Each structure stands twice: as structure tokens, then as C-alpha cells.
XYZ file of C-alpha atoms in Angstrom:
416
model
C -15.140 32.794 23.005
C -18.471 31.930 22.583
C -18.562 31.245 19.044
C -16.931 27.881 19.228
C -20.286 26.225 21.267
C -22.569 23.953 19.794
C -26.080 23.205 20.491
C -28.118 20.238 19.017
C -31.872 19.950 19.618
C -33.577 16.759 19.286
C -37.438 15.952 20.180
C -37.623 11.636 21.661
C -40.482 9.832 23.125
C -40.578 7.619 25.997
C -43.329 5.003 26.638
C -46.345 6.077 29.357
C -46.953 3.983 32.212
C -50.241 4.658 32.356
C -51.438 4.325 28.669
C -49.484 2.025 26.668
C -50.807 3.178 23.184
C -48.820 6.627 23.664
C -45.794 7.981 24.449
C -44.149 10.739 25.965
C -42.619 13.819 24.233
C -39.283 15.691 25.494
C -36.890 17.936 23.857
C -33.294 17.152 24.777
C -30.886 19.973 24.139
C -26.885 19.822 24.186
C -24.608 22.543 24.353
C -21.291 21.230 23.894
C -21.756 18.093 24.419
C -23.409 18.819 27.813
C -26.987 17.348 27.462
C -30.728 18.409 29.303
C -34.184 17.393 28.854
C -37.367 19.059 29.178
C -40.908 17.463 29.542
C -43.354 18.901 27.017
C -45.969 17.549 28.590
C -47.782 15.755 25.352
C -48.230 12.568 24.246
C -48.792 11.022 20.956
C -49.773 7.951 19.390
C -46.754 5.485 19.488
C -47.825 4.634 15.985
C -48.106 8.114 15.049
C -44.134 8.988 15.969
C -41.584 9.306 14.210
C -38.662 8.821 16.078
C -35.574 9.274 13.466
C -37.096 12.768 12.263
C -38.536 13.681 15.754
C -42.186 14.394 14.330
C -45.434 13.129 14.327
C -46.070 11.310 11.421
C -49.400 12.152 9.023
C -51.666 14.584 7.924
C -54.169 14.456 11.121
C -55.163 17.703 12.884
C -53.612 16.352 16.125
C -50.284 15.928 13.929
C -50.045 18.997 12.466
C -50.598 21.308 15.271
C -47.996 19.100 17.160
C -45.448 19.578 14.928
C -46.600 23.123 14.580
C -45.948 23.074 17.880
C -42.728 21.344 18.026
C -40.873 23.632 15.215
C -41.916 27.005 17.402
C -40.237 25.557 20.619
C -37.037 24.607 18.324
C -37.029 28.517 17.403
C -37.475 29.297 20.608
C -34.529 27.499 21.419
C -32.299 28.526 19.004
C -33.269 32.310 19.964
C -32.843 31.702 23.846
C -28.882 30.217 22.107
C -28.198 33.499 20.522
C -29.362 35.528 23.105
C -26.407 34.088 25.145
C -23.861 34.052 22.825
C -24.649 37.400 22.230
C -24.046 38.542 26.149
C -20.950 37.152 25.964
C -21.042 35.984 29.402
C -19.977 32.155 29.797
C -23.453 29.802 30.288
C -24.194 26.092 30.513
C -26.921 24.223 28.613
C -28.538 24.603 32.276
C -28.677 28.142 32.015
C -30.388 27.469 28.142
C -33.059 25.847 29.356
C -33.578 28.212 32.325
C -33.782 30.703 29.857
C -36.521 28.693 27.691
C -38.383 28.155 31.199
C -38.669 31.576 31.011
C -36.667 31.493 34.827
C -35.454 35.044 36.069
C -31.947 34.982 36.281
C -30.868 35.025 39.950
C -28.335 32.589 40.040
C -24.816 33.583 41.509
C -21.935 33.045 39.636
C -18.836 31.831 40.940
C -17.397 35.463 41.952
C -20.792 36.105 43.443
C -20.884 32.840 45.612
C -17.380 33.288 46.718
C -17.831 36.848 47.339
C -21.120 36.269 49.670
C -19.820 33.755 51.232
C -17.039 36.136 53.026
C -19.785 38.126 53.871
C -21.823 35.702 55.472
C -18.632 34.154 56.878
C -17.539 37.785 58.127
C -18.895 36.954 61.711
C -17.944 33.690 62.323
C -14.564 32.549 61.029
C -11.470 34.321 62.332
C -9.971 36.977 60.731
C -6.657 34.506 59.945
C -9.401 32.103 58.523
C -11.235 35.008 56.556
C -7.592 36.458 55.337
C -6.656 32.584 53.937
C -10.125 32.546 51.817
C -9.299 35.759 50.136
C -6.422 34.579 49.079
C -7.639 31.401 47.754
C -10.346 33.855 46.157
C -7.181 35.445 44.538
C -6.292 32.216 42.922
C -9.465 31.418 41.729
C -9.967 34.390 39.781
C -5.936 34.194 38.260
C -7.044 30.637 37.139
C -10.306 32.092 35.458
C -8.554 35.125 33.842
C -5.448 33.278 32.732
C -6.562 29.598 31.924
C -10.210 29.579 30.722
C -9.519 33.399 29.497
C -13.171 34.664 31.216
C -13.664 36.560 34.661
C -16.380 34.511 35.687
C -18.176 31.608 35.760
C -22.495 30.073 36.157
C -21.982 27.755 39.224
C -23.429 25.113 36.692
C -20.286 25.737 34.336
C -18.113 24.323 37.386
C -17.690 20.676 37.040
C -15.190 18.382 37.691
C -13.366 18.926 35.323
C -12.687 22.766 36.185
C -11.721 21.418 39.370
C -9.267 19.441 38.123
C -7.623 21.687 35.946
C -7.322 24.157 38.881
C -5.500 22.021 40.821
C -2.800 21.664 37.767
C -3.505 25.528 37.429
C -1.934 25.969 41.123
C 0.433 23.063 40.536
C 2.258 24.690 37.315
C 1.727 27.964 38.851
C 5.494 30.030 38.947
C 5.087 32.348 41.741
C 6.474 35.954 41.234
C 8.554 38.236 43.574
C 9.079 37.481 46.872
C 6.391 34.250 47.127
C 7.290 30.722 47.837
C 5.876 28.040 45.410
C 3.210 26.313 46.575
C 3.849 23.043 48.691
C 1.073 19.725 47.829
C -0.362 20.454 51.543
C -0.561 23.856 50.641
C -2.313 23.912 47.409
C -4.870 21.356 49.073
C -5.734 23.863 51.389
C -7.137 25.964 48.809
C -8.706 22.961 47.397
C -10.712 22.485 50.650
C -11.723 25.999 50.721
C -12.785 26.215 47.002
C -14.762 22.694 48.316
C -16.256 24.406 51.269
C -17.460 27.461 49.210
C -19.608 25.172 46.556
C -20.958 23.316 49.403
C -22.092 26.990 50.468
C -23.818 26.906 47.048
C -25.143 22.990 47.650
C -27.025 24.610 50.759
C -28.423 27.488 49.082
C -29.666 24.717 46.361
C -27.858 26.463 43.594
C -25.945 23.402 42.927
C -27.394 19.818 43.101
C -24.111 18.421 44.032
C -20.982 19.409 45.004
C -18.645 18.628 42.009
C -15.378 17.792 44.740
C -17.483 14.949 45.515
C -14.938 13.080 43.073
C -12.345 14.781 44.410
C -9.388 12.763 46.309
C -7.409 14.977 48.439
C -3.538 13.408 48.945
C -2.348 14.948 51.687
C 1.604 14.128 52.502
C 2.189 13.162 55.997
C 5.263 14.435 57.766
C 6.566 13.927 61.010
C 6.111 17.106 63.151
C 9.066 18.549 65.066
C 9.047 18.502 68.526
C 11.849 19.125 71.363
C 13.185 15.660 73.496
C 13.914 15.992 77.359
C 17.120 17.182 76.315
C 16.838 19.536 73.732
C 13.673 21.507 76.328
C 16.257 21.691 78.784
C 18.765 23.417 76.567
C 16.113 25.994 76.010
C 15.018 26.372 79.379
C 19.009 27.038 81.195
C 19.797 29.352 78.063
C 21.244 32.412 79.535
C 20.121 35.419 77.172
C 22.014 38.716 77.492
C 19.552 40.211 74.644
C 15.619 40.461 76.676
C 13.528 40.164 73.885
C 15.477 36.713 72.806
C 14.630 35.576 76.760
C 11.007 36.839 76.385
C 10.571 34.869 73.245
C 12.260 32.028 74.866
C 9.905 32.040 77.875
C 6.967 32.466 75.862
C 7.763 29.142 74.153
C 8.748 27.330 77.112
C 5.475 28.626 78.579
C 3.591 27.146 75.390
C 5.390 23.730 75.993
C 4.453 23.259 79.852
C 0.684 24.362 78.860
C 0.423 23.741 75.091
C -1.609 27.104 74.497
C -1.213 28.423 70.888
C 0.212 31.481 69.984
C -3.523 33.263 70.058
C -3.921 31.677 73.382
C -1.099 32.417 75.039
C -1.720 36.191 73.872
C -5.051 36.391 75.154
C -4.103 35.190 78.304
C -5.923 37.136 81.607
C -5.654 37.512 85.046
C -9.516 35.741 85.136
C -8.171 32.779 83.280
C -6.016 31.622 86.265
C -8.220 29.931 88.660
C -8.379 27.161 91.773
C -9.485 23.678 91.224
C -11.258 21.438 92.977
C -7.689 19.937 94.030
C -6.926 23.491 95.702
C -3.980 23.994 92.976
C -4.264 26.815 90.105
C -5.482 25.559 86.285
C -5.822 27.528 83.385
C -8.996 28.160 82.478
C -9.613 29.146 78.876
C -11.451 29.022 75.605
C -9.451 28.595 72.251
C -9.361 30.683 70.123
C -9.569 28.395 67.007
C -12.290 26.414 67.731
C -14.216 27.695 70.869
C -14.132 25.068 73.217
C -13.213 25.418 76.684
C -10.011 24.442 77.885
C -8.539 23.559 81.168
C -4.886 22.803 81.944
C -2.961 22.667 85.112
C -0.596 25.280 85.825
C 2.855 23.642 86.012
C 5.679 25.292 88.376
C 7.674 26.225 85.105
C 4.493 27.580 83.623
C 3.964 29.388 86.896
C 6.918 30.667 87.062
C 6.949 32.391 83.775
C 3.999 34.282 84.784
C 5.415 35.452 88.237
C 8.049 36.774 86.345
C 6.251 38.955 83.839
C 3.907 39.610 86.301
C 4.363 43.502 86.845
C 5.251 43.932 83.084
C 4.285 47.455 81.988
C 3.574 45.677 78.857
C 1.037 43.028 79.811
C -0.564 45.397 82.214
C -1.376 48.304 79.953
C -3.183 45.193 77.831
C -4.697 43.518 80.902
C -3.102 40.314 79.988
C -0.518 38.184 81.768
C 2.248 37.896 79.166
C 3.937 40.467 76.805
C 3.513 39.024 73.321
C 5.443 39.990 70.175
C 3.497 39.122 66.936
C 3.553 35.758 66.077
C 6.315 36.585 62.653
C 8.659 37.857 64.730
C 8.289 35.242 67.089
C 9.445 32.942 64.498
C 12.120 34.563 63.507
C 13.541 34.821 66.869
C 12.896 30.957 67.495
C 15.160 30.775 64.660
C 17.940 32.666 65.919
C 17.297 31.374 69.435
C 17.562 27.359 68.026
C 21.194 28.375 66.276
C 22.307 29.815 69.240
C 21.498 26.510 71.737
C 22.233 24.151 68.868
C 19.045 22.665 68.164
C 18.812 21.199 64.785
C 15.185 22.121 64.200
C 12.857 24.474 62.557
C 11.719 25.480 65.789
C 8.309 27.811 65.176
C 5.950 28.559 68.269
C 3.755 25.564 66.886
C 6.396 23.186 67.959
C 6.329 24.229 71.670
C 2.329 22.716 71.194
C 3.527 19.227 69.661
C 6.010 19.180 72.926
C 3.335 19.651 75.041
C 1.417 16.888 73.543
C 4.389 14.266 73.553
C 7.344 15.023 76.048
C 5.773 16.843 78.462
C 2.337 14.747 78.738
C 2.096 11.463 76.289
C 5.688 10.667 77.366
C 4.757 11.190 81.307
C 2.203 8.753 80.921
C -0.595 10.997 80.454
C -3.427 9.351 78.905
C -4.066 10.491 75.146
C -7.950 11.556 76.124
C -6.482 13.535 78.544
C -4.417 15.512 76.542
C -6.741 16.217 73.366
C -9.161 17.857 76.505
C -6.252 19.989 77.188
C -5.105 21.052 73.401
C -8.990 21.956 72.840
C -9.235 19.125 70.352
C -12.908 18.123 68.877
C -11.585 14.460 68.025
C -8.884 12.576 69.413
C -7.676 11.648 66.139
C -6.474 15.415 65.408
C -4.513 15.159 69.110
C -2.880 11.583 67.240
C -1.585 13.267 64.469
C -0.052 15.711 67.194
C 1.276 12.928 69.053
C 4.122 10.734 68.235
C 5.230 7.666 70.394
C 8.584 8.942 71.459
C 11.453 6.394 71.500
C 12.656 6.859 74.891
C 9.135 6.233 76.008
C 8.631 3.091 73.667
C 12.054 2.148 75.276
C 10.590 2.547 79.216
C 7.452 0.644 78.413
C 8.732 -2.495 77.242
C 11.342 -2.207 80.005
C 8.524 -2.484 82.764
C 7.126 -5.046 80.596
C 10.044 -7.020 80.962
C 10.499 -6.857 84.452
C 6.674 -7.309 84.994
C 7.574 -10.834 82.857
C 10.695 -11.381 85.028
C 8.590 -11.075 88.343
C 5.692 -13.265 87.018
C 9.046 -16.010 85.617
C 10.422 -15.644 89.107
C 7.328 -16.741 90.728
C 6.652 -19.517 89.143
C 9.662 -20.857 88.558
C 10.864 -21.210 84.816
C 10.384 -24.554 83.542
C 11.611 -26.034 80.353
């Protein structure tokens, strides 16, 4: 693999600022096409250069043991070269002149940086977060092994280019048994943490910049499902004869009167349940995804999910307030569960949260700042992407509007 580089060596001048009889020597070295210079810190006549040949012209002292000079560093050079392709390890014309410098080699690879960085990461993402970076770690090495044919790579070697052809890597990519291809969202996903994990190495100043700095991700926007007035009722007057299908159904419904997540909702304690200042009960939480505290008011359907399942053997033995299945089978019941009340949505526990944030509140006239507090948003432009302008709600607005424009008509009489 290594047999098909190229390295050129070339010794230039540049004029010195501070003597302008003189100039000043470099080597510039390219290895495929990918170019570095050195500083050899020397100078030379400017009328003593030669700057086609790259020598110091005549037969001076001073020119001789320059160009003595000069033809031992281009051996050295060329040796460092051969040294590398003889490792057989993939290098840059970075890691050439490194070697030249006579640098120690402590420079992580790729593998190396992505496999510290779950270490360091180990304590403080979640273990959902930690379990998505593996497998983007998965794909990252299947794009090494099976498109550039190597199992690693210098951090230098990653360019934008090796970006790029990752992203067509994942993009052509034909997944095998039971997997699902990859959707554009999706694959940008492990775009953003392959981004993330060289800005580890940008940090560390292992890389100077962060070659996704190019990088345009193209995220496709969809509109979120969410349950109307109508469609939450369905759910909520459901008669279940099977009492898992009615504990998954009250679980939701309890998700879409406090728009808790899944995590949330299954962490749920006794301690979390407290009095306000306005002597009713609030929740009082943290979320779990991003750590910031969370208060919502306990609604009467809300509160009276939890009086129900409030002596459940299987809450209490966990000290929390509501039995939870796991949040796959959850899903699969929500499924079943929208079939059987004739809801024509993929109805996942998510969606109770986006009903929270637009029938229950937005569409009440709760104020949008209001409701990112209460979904434990850092920026109110996540809780927008959450919340849609429902139609019935567009529909009520400019009906007040018009009667506020009737009244004001009425008053003052309309006059042509």
C-alpha cells in the first residue's frame, strides 16, 4: 500500500527582512502531493543562490559546506521516507518531518483518539449516548478496513477529503441481516459524532483544525407527530381488558399531561412530588438528558395516574412512583394500542412529549418560554422545533382577532 507514495524534496529561499543582501533557506517536502516546509535556519547570499538547482552557487568555503550540508539533510530525508514505508503503517508528510525533527512519536491515531475519548467520556455522557458512539466507532473502522483497505489512520492523514468519502461510505453502505439502512438524519448523526471526536483531538492540540470545519450538515426537516384534542381523548376513554396495554397507555397519557421522557418518567420518586408556592403539587425533577432542573405542575389527569399506581408492588419494590416497561416494548405496545383506537400515527413514547409541548400547553395559550422551562430545554429554539402552531389554535386566534376588530368597528362606527 505504501509503495504507490511519492515524496519530492526541494531546498527555496525567501528574502530576509532584516538583511536584504541574503535570503532564507527551507526545505519543502511533499508526500503525495501533500506539501511541508522546514526552516533551516541559514542564510545565503542572494547572489550566491541558485534557485532552479536548489544550491549555493561557487567554489567558496561558505558554499561548499552549505551544500555539504544541504545533500546530508536530503539523505536524511529520504531515510526518515523509507523508514515509514517500511512500517507499513499509513503516515502523512506531517509525520515525515516529525520524524526528521527527530519528534518521539506520541501522536494518537484515529483508533486511539476515538478509543480515549470513550474513556474520558465514560463518566459523563449517558450510557445511551456512550452505546451510540461505539457504534459510530463501528462504522468508522468498517470504512477504514473496507474502503481505504488499512485499520488505522495518523490524525494528520484525516482530511476533508476522508470525511467526505465516509459520508458516501455510510451512504452506499447495504446493511446486512436484520439492520435498517441508514436514513440522511441518521447517517448525520454519526457525522456529528465523528466531528465531536476530532474536536477532542483539536483540544488536545493534536490537530490544528478540525477538518468538518468544511463540512455542511443537511439535515431533512419533518413534521413531528403529535396527538389533536381528539385523537388524546381516544386514548385516554380506551377501555383495555389486557393490563399491561392500560399501563402502557397511562404511562403515555401521563407523559402527555407532564411531557417527562421515557427516562424521566422512569425515574420518577416519591421526593419529586412537592408543594408550590401556590399550595398545589409540581413535579420537581432533573432530566436525565441534559441535567437541568425541571418543574411542571401536576395536572388532575397526571395526578390521577399516580394515585392509581400508587400501591403498585412494582413501583414500590423500586421506590419509584410508576411501573415502567423498557422503553422497546413500550413502543411496540403504542403500536398495537394506536391500531386498536384508530389513530393513524406512529405513535412512540416521544410523541406523548411533542403533545405536551403543543395541545396540551402551546395550544392552551401557554407561553413558548414557559414550556421549554418545563421540557428541560437549554434554548428555546430546540422547544420550536418541538412545537408546531396547531390549526385549530391558528383558527381561535384570528377568531378573537376578528371580534377584537368587530368591537373596535362597532365603536366607532364604520365609515366609508
Amino acid at each position: 500500500m505504501s509503495n504507490s507514495k511519492t515524496l519530492g524534496i526541494r531546498f527555496i529561499s525567501r528574502n530576509s527582512k532584516s538583511n536584504l543582501g541574503r535570503v532564507n533557506l527551507f526545505i519543502r517536502i511533499t508526500v503525495d502531493g501533500n506539501m511541508t516546509e522546514m526552516s533551516l535556519k541559514k542564510s545565503v547570499k542572494k547572489s550566491s543562490w541558485d534557485n532552479v538547482r536548489g544550491i549555493s552557487k561557487g567554489s567558496t568555503t561558505e558554499s561548499k559546506d552549505l551544500n555539504f550540508f544541504l545533500e546530508r539533510l536530503r539523505s536524511l530525508v529520504v531515510n526518515k521516507y523509507h523508514e515509514l514505508l517500511l512500517s507499513n503503517k499509513p503516515f502523512s508528510v506531517e509525520d515525515l518531518k516529525d520524524l526528521v525533527l527527530g519528534k518521539e512519536e506520541s501522536e494518537l491515531s484515529l483508533k486511539g483518539l476515538i478509543d480515549y475519548h470513550q474513556e474520558v467520556m465514560t463518566s459523563v455522557l449517558k450510557p445511551g449516548t456512550l452505546k451510540n458512539y461505539e457504534t459510530s466507532k463501528k462504522y468508522i473502522l468498517s470504512f477504514l478496513q473496507k474502503k481505504l483497505k488499512k485499520e488505522d489512520l495518523t490524525l494528520r492523514s484525516v482530511d476533508y477529503k476522508i470525511i467526505l468519502d465516509f459520508e458516501n461510505f455510510l451512504r452506499k453502505r447495504k446493511p446486512t441481516d436484520h439492520q435498517r439502512p441508514l436514513t440522511n438524519n441518521g447517517l448525520l448523526k454519526h457525522m456529528e459524532r465523528f466531528k465531536k471526536i476530532l474536536n477532542l483531538a483539536v483540544k488536545m492540540d493534536l490537530l490544528e483544525k478540525n477538518p468538518f470545519d468544511k463540512y455542511q450538515f443537511k439535515f431533512h426537516r419533518f413534521e413531528r407527530d403529535v396527538l389533536n384534542e381528539k385523537e388524546l381523548l381516544i386514548l385516554e376513554e380506551k377501555r383495555f381488558k389486557n393490563a399491561r396495554m392500560d399501563l402502557v397507555r397511562d404511562l403515555f397519557v401521563f407523559s402527555c399531561y407532564t411531557g417527562l421522557s421515557y427516562i424521566d418518567v422512569a425515574n420518577l420518586r416519591h421526593e419529586n412530588i412537592v408543594l408550590g408556592e401556590d399550595d398545589e403539587l409540581w413535579i420537581s425533577t432533573e432530566r436525565n438528558k441534559t441535567m437541568l432542573p425541571v418543574k411542571v405542575p401536576l395536572l388532575p389527569k397526571a395526578s390521577f395516574i399516580l394515585e392509581k399506581y400508587a400501591n403498585d408492588p412494582r413501583a414500590e419494590v423500586k421506590n419509584i412512583m410508576l411501573p415502567v416497561l423498557s422503553n422497546q416494548k413500550l413502543n411496540s405496545y403504542l403500536k398495537e394500542i394506536a391500531d386498536v383506537c384508530g389513530i393513524e400515527k406512529n405513535l412512540s413514547f416521544h410523541v406523548a412529549r411533542h403533545t405536551f409541548a403543543t395541545t396540551v400547553t402551546l395550544q392552551n395559550g401557554v407561553p413558548i418560554e414557559s414550556v421549554s422551562k418545563m421540557l428541560g430545554h437549554n434554548k428555546i429554539s430546540t422547544t420550536q422545533i418541538y412545537a408546531r402552531v396547531m390549526e385549530v389554535k391558528l383558527r381561535e386566534d384570528m377568531n378573537l382577532l376578528k371580534e377584537r376588530l368587530k368591537m373596535k368597528a362597532g365603536k366607532k362606527g364604520f365609515r366609508r
